[in-house]
Every structure is written in C-alpha cells, then in structure tokens.
Amino acid sequence: LANHLLRLATVARKAGKRSVSKAKKVVRKVLSRTKIGKKAPHNESATVGRSASYKRSGKWAVKNKNKGKFPVIKAPAKKAEAATKAPRFYAAEDTPKPFARRNVAKPAKLRESITPGTVLILLAGRFRGKRVVFLKQLASGLLMVTGPYKVNGVPIRRVNQAFVIATTTKVDLAGVDVAKFDDKYFAKAVVKQAKNADGFFAADAKKEELSPARKADQKAVDSKILAAVKKQEFLKPYLNSRFSLQKGQAPHAMAF
C-alpha cells in the first residue's frame, strides 16, 4: 500500500503542470495496471526450498506407487560372447540370396481328346512319327504308351503330351491290366562318375539289357492289344506306317 501511495504522489506531481482531467486519466491508468489485494506472479528464477522442489519433481508419487520405496531397475545381463569371431573383412556388395519358393509341381491336366485306347502320333524323341496306343496317365503327368512292339517296334514308354497329336482312332483295351506301372517302374539307376581325368577318359559303360521281367510285362500288355488290333480292318498297317507331311499340307487344318 505504501508503494502504491508513493506512485500516486509522483503521478500527481507530474500532472501539476497539466489539467485536472488529464491528471485523473493518468491516475486511472495507474490504478488499472496495479491490482491491489493479489499476489505478484511467481518468479521462476527465484530459489525454491527443498520441500517445494521435491513436491514439484513428483518423486513422492513414485514412492507411493511402490510402497514408500523407489523402484530398483536391475542391470541387463551381459550377452555371452560368440564362439566364432566376426570376419575382419566384408564383401563390398551384398551377396544375393535366392527367394524360398513354395510352388508345388502339379501334374499336367490330361487333354480331353486323349482317353485310354486313343492312337497318338509322336512328334519328338527317338520314335517320332510313329503311331502308338495310349494306356494311362502316370502321377508325374506323363503318358504311358505302347506300339505294340511287334507292330512298329515301340516298347512301353513314357511320353509328354505336349509332343503328341491325338487322333480319332481308338483301340479296345478290355482286359489290359496296367495297375502295376508307375513312374518308379521307368526310373533308371544313376551311375556316378569320378570328376577327374580318369573319369573323363573312362570307357563308356555298356548298355543294360532288358530284364526278363520287363520283357514279360511287354508281352502281357501287347497280347491283349494285338488281339483287339486284329479285329479292326486296316488298323495294323495304320499303326505300322509312319506319319509324314507333304508339301502344302497344314497339320492344324487336318482332322486326324
């Protein structure tokens, strides 16, 4: 209050030379700026006692949550050192890693034009151009066919249906049992050769002859098919003849 009165006195002195109205305006401005009865704003830079600073920090709340004690944070356990040391030098560029593929190979879907007993024309391989009889599709998707062997020299073998032309001619396969034939039946034994000079200059191995069991299977399958072939006129010479095209003939425009 004493400070306030001193301010008013200084203002009145300065306003002595002015009019009374101007002096009143100055006093009103001073009174509006200084609000009596309220505390001055807290000075943040002023020193604070220990109790006040403790209250501000909020440590008391942390203690209350942990039953009057500060929580103890344990130091993390040290990781065991690796048995093998890291290399001193690294590759300048990242080595590419192949992606793990989860694709599963599925057997090819059999064409609608190929059914058991259908006569097929081979387009590739050792017996290309020969006509064979389709027996069944194996688990791998390949086709099992036969000549018969006595008619055109084609034994029981596997072919890919992508290299085959299906014809409308069919042979009756009643009584022909092909249940025992699978992909393992046609698998060949793998012979490993030494990867050195001796293995490179080694003499070629002799070709393995057909086993008696394989010959017996060929006769058992062909016997029933030959009986059905003899019943149809001109079917035996048709299977014996080789497929060929002459000049001007387009296979896509022909009906087999």
Short mmCIF file of C-alpha atoms in Angstrom, two decimals:
data_model
loop_
_atom_site.label_atom_id
_atom_site.label_comp_id
_atom_site.label_asym_id
_atom_site.label_seq_id
_atom_site.Cartn_x
_atom_site.Cartn_y
_atom_site.Cartn_z
CA LEU A 1 0.00 0.00 0.00
CA ALA A 2 2.88 2.39 0.81
CA ASN A 3 4.39 1.76 -2.60
CA HIS A 4 1.04 2.45 -4.19
CA LEU A 5 0.69 5.81 -2.42
CA LEU A 6 4.19 6.82 -3.48
CA ARG A 7 3.31 6.09 -7.08
CA LEU A 8 0.18 8.20 -6.83
CA ALA A 9 2.18 11.11 -5.38
CA THR A 10 4.70 11.05 -8.22
CA VAL A 11 1.89 10.95 -10.72
CA ALA A 12 0.21 13.97 -9.09
CA ARG A 13 3.45 15.97 -9.23
CA LYS A 14 3.89 15.28 -12.90
CA ALA A 15 0.28 16.18 -13.58
CA GLY A 16 0.56 19.55 -11.72
CA LYS A 17 1.50 21.35 -14.88
CA ARG A 18 -1.38 19.69 -16.75
CA SER A 19 -5.08 19.99 -16.32
CA VAL A 20 -7.00 18.18 -13.57
CA SER A 21 -8.81 15.97 -16.13
CA LYS A 22 -5.57 14.76 -17.59
CA ALA A 23 -4.23 14.01 -14.11
CA LYS A 24 -7.30 11.92 -13.33
CA LYS A 25 -6.83 9.91 -16.52
CA VAL A 26 -3.24 9.15 -15.61
CA VAL A 27 -4.28 8.04 -12.12
CA ARG A 28 -6.94 5.74 -13.58
CA LYS A 29 -4.42 4.10 -15.90
CA VAL A 30 -2.04 3.50 -13.00
CA LEU A 31 -4.83 2.05 -10.87
CA SER A 32 -5.92 -0.30 -13.71
CA ARG A 33 -2.38 -1.62 -14.12
CA THR A 34 -1.73 -2.24 -10.42
CA LYS A 35 -4.26 -4.62 -8.88
CA ILE A 36 -4.34 -4.31 -5.08
CA GLY A 37 -5.02 -7.44 -3.00
CA LYS A 38 -3.46 -10.01 -5.42
CA LYS A 39 -0.07 -11.65 -5.13
CA ALA A 40 2.60 -10.89 -7.67
CA PRO A 41 3.28 -13.62 -10.28
CA HIS A 42 5.75 -16.30 -9.22
CA ASN A 43 9.28 -15.69 -10.37
CA GLU A 44 10.55 -18.96 -11.87
CA SER A 45 14.16 -17.96 -11.48
CA ALA A 46 13.77 -17.41 -7.74
CA THR A 47 15.22 -20.02 -5.39
CA VAL A 48 12.84 -22.73 -4.16
CA GLY A 49 13.12 -24.73 -0.96
CA ARG A 50 13.83 -28.41 -0.76
CA SER A 51 10.30 -29.40 0.15
CA ALA A 52 8.81 -27.36 -2.70
CA SER A 53 11.25 -28.74 -5.26
CA TYR A 54 10.60 -32.30 -4.00
CA LYS A 55 6.87 -31.75 -4.42
CA ARG A 56 7.34 -30.39 -7.94
CA SER A 57 9.53 -33.30 -9.06
CA GLY A 58 6.77 -35.84 -8.35
CA LYS A 59 9.08 -38.30 -6.63
CA TRP A 60 6.60 -38.65 -3.78
CA ALA A 61 4.04 -40.09 -6.24
CA VAL A 62 6.55 -42.69 -7.47
CA LYS A 63 7.23 -43.70 -3.87
CA ASN A 64 3.53 -44.07 -3.08
CA LYS A 65 3.08 -46.43 -6.04
CA ASN A 66 5.97 -48.64 -4.86
CA LYS A 67 5.06 -48.84 -1.12
CA GLY A 68 7.27 -45.98 0.03
CA LYS A 69 10.39 -47.07 -1.90
CA PHE A 70 11.93 -46.09 -5.17
CA PRO A 71 11.83 -48.89 -7.79
CA VAL A 72 15.12 -50.66 -8.38
CA ILE A 73 15.93 -51.35 -12.04
CA LYS A 74 18.24 -54.30 -12.46
CA ALA A 75 21.05 -54.02 -14.96
CA PRO A 76 20.54 -56.23 -18.06
CA ALA A 77 22.51 -59.45 -18.10
CA LYS A 78 25.56 -59.43 -20.32
CA LYS A 79 25.28 -61.45 -23.52
CA ALA A 80 27.64 -64.36 -23.90
CA GLU A 81 30.39 -63.71 -26.40
CA ALA A 82 30.17 -65.59 -29.66
CA ALA A 83 32.46 -68.57 -30.01
CA THR A 84 33.47 -67.54 -33.53
CA LYS A 85 34.80 -64.09 -34.16
CA ALA A 86 33.36 -61.86 -36.82
CA PRO A 87 35.40 -61.67 -40.01
CA ARG A 88 37.78 -58.75 -40.40
CA PHE A 89 36.76 -58.10 -43.98
CA TYR A 90 33.30 -57.98 -45.53
CA ALA A 91 32.13 -58.14 -49.13
CA ALA A 92 31.82 -54.77 -50.82
CA GLU A 93 28.36 -55.68 -52.11
CA ASP A 94 25.58 -57.74 -50.58
CA THR A 95 25.53 -61.29 -51.85
CA PRO A 96 22.12 -62.07 -53.42
CA LYS A 97 20.11 -64.77 -51.70
CA PRO A 98 17.54 -66.77 -53.65
CA PHE A 99 13.94 -66.49 -52.55
CA ALA A 100 12.38 -69.54 -50.94
CA ARG A 101 9.82 -70.75 -53.43
CA ARG A 102 6.80 -72.65 -52.19
CA ASN A 103 5.48 -73.67 -55.58
CA VAL A 104 4.43 -77.27 -55.76
CA ALA A 105 4.72 -79.02 -59.12
CA LYS A 106 1.35 -80.38 -60.12
CA PRO A 107 0.84 -82.98 -62.87
CA ALA A 108 -0.42 -81.64 -66.18
CA LYS A 109 -4.13 -81.96 -66.84
CA LEU A 110 -4.91 -84.60 -69.43
CA ARG A 111 -6.36 -83.28 -72.68
CA GLU A 112 -9.98 -84.16 -73.41
CA SER A 113 -9.03 -85.69 -76.76
CA ILE A 114 -6.74 -88.24 -75.08
CA THR A 115 -8.52 -91.22 -73.49
CA PRO A 116 -7.33 -94.80 -72.79
CA GLY A 117 -7.04 -96.60 -76.14
CA THR A 118 -6.55 -93.45 -78.26
CA VAL A 119 -3.97 -93.74 -81.06
CA LEU A 120 -1.36 -90.97 -80.71
CA ILE A 121 1.26 -89.64 -83.14
CA LEU A 122 4.66 -88.98 -81.57
CA LEU A 123 6.27 -85.69 -82.63
CA ALA A 124 9.62 -85.86 -80.82
CA GLY A 125 12.13 -88.31 -79.49
CA ARG A 126 13.61 -91.49 -80.84
CA PHE A 127 10.28 -92.77 -82.22
CA ARG A 128 8.99 -89.50 -83.72
CA GLY A 129 6.46 -90.07 -86.47
CA LYS A 130 5.33 -93.42 -85.02
CA ARG A 131 1.74 -94.17 -84.04
CA VAL A 132 1.24 -95.62 -80.55
CA VAL A 133 -1.64 -96.63 -78.27
CA PHE A 134 -2.26 -94.60 -75.11
CA LEU A 135 -2.65 -96.71 -71.94
CA LYS A 136 -2.87 -94.29 -68.97
CA GLN A 137 -1.52 -91.10 -67.41
CA LEU A 138 1.08 -91.50 -64.66
CA ALA A 139 1.34 -89.49 -61.44
CA SER A 140 4.05 -87.27 -62.95
CA GLY A 141 1.68 -86.22 -65.77
CA LEU A 142 3.49 -88.21 -68.46
CA LEU A 143 1.60 -90.58 -70.76
CA MET A 144 2.25 -94.32 -70.81
CA VAL A 145 2.08 -95.68 -74.38
CA THR A 146 2.97 -98.81 -76.31
CA GLY A 147 3.40 -99.64 -80.04
CA PRO A 148 2.59 -102.51 -79.74
CA TYR A 149 6.22 -103.60 -80.02
CA LYS A 150 5.56 -106.34 -82.60
CA VAL A 151 3.72 -103.93 -84.90
CA ASN A 152 6.02 -100.86 -85.04
CA GLY A 153 8.87 -101.54 -82.58
CA VAL A 154 7.77 -99.02 -79.90
CA PRO A 155 8.04 -100.55 -76.40
CA ILE A 156 6.17 -99.47 -73.27
CA ARG A 157 7.48 -95.99 -72.51
CA ARG A 158 6.59 -92.54 -71.18
CA VAL A 159 5.96 -89.50 -73.40
CA ASN A 160 4.96 -85.90 -72.82
CA GLN A 161 1.51 -84.98 -74.08
CA ALA A 162 2.89 -81.67 -75.40
CA PHE A 163 4.69 -83.63 -78.16
CA VAL A 164 1.73 -85.75 -79.19
CA ILE A 165 -1.14 -85.48 -81.71
CA ALA A 166 -4.33 -87.23 -80.65
CA THR A 167 -6.29 -88.99 -83.41
CA THR A 168 -9.90 -90.13 -83.52
CA THR A 169 -8.84 -93.78 -83.92
CA LYS A 170 -9.24 -95.91 -80.78
CA VAL A 171 -8.30 -99.42 -79.70
CA ASP A 172 -10.33 -101.51 -77.28
CA LEU A 173 -8.30 -102.03 -74.06
CA ALA A 174 -10.66 -104.51 -72.40
CA GLY A 175 -8.68 -106.89 -70.19
CA VAL A 176 -5.42 -104.88 -70.29
CA ASP A 177 -4.02 -104.51 -66.75
CA VAL A 178 -1.70 -101.51 -66.27
CA ALA A 179 -2.12 -101.02 -62.50
CA LYS A 180 1.45 -102.11 -61.68
CA PHE A 181 3.08 -99.46 -63.88
CA ASP A 182 4.15 -96.18 -62.27
CA ASP A 183 7.00 -93.65 -62.54
CA LYS A 184 9.32 -95.80 -60.42
CA TYR A 185 8.94 -98.63 -62.92
CA PHE A 186 10.59 -96.48 -65.62
CA ALA A 187 13.31 -94.96 -63.38
CA LYS A 188 16.91 -95.74 -64.32
CA ALA A 189 19.80 -96.39 -61.94
CA VAL A 190 22.12 -93.37 -61.65
CA VAL A 191 25.81 -94.20 -62.12
CA LYS A 192 28.23 -91.70 -60.58
CA GLN A 193 31.47 -90.97 -62.44
CA ALA A 194 34.66 -89.61 -60.91
CA LYS A 195 35.22 -85.91 -61.61
CA ASN A 196 38.84 -86.25 -62.61
CA ALA A 197 40.95 -87.22 -65.63
CA ASP A 198 40.35 -90.92 -65.07
CA GLY A 199 36.60 -90.43 -65.04
CA PHE A 200 36.72 -88.22 -68.15
CA PHE A 201 38.71 -90.70 -70.23
CA ALA A 202 36.97 -93.77 -68.84
CA ALA A 203 35.33 -96.05 -71.38
CA ASP A 204 31.60 -95.74 -71.84
CA ALA A 205 29.60 -98.19 -69.75
CA LYS A 206 27.82 -100.97 -71.58
CA LYS A 207 24.12 -100.59 -72.16
CA GLU A 208 21.99 -102.58 -69.78
CA GLU A 209 19.87 -105.26 -71.39
CA LEU A 210 16.19 -105.54 -70.61
CA SER A 211 15.43 -107.83 -67.71
CA PRO A 212 13.25 -110.91 -68.28
CA ALA A 213 10.57 -109.34 -66.05
CA ARG A 214 10.43 -106.26 -68.30
CA LYS A 215 10.07 -108.43 -71.41
CA ALA A 216 7.30 -110.44 -69.76
CA ASP A 217 5.39 -107.24 -68.92
CA GLN A 218 5.69 -106.09 -72.54
CA LYS A 219 4.26 -109.36 -73.83
CA ALA A 220 1.42 -109.38 -71.28
CA VAL A 221 0.26 -105.88 -72.29
CA ASP A 222 0.75 -106.29 -76.04
CA SER A 223 -1.03 -109.66 -76.26
CA LYS A 224 -4.41 -108.15 -75.38
CA ILE A 225 -3.87 -105.10 -77.59
CA LEU A 226 -2.80 -107.19 -80.61
CA ALA A 227 -5.97 -109.25 -80.31
CA ALA A 228 -8.05 -106.04 -80.43
CA VAL A 229 -5.99 -104.65 -83.35
CA LYS A 230 -6.58 -107.75 -85.49
CA LYS A 231 -10.34 -107.34 -85.14
CA GLN A 232 -10.31 -103.91 -86.84
CA GLU A 233 -9.58 -103.83 -90.56
CA PHE A 234 -6.54 -101.81 -91.73
CA LEU A 235 -5.65 -100.92 -88.13
CA LYS A 236 -2.40 -102.93 -88.08
CA PRO A 237 -0.91 -101.29 -91.22
CA TYR A 238 -2.13 -97.91 -89.91
CA LEU A 239 -0.11 -98.37 -86.70
CA ASN A 240 2.86 -99.68 -88.67
CA SER A 241 3.02 -96.68 -91.03
CA ARG A 242 4.99 -93.56 -90.12
CA PHE A 243 3.29 -90.17 -90.03
CA SER A 244 4.60 -87.60 -92.53
CA LEU A 245 3.50 -84.40 -94.23
CA GLN A 246 3.82 -83.48 -97.88
CA LYS A 247 4.22 -80.06 -99.46
CA GLY A 248 1.16 -77.87 -98.96
CA GLN A 249 -0.31 -79.88 -96.07
CA ALA A 250 -1.04 -77.96 -92.87
CA PRO A 251 -1.41 -80.12 -89.73
CA HIS A 252 -3.62 -77.58 -87.96
CA ALA A 253 -6.14 -77.79 -90.78
CA MET A 254 -6.23 -81.61 -90.82
CA ALA A 255 -8.55 -83.96 -88.92
CA PHE A 256 -6.71 -86.98 -87.58
#
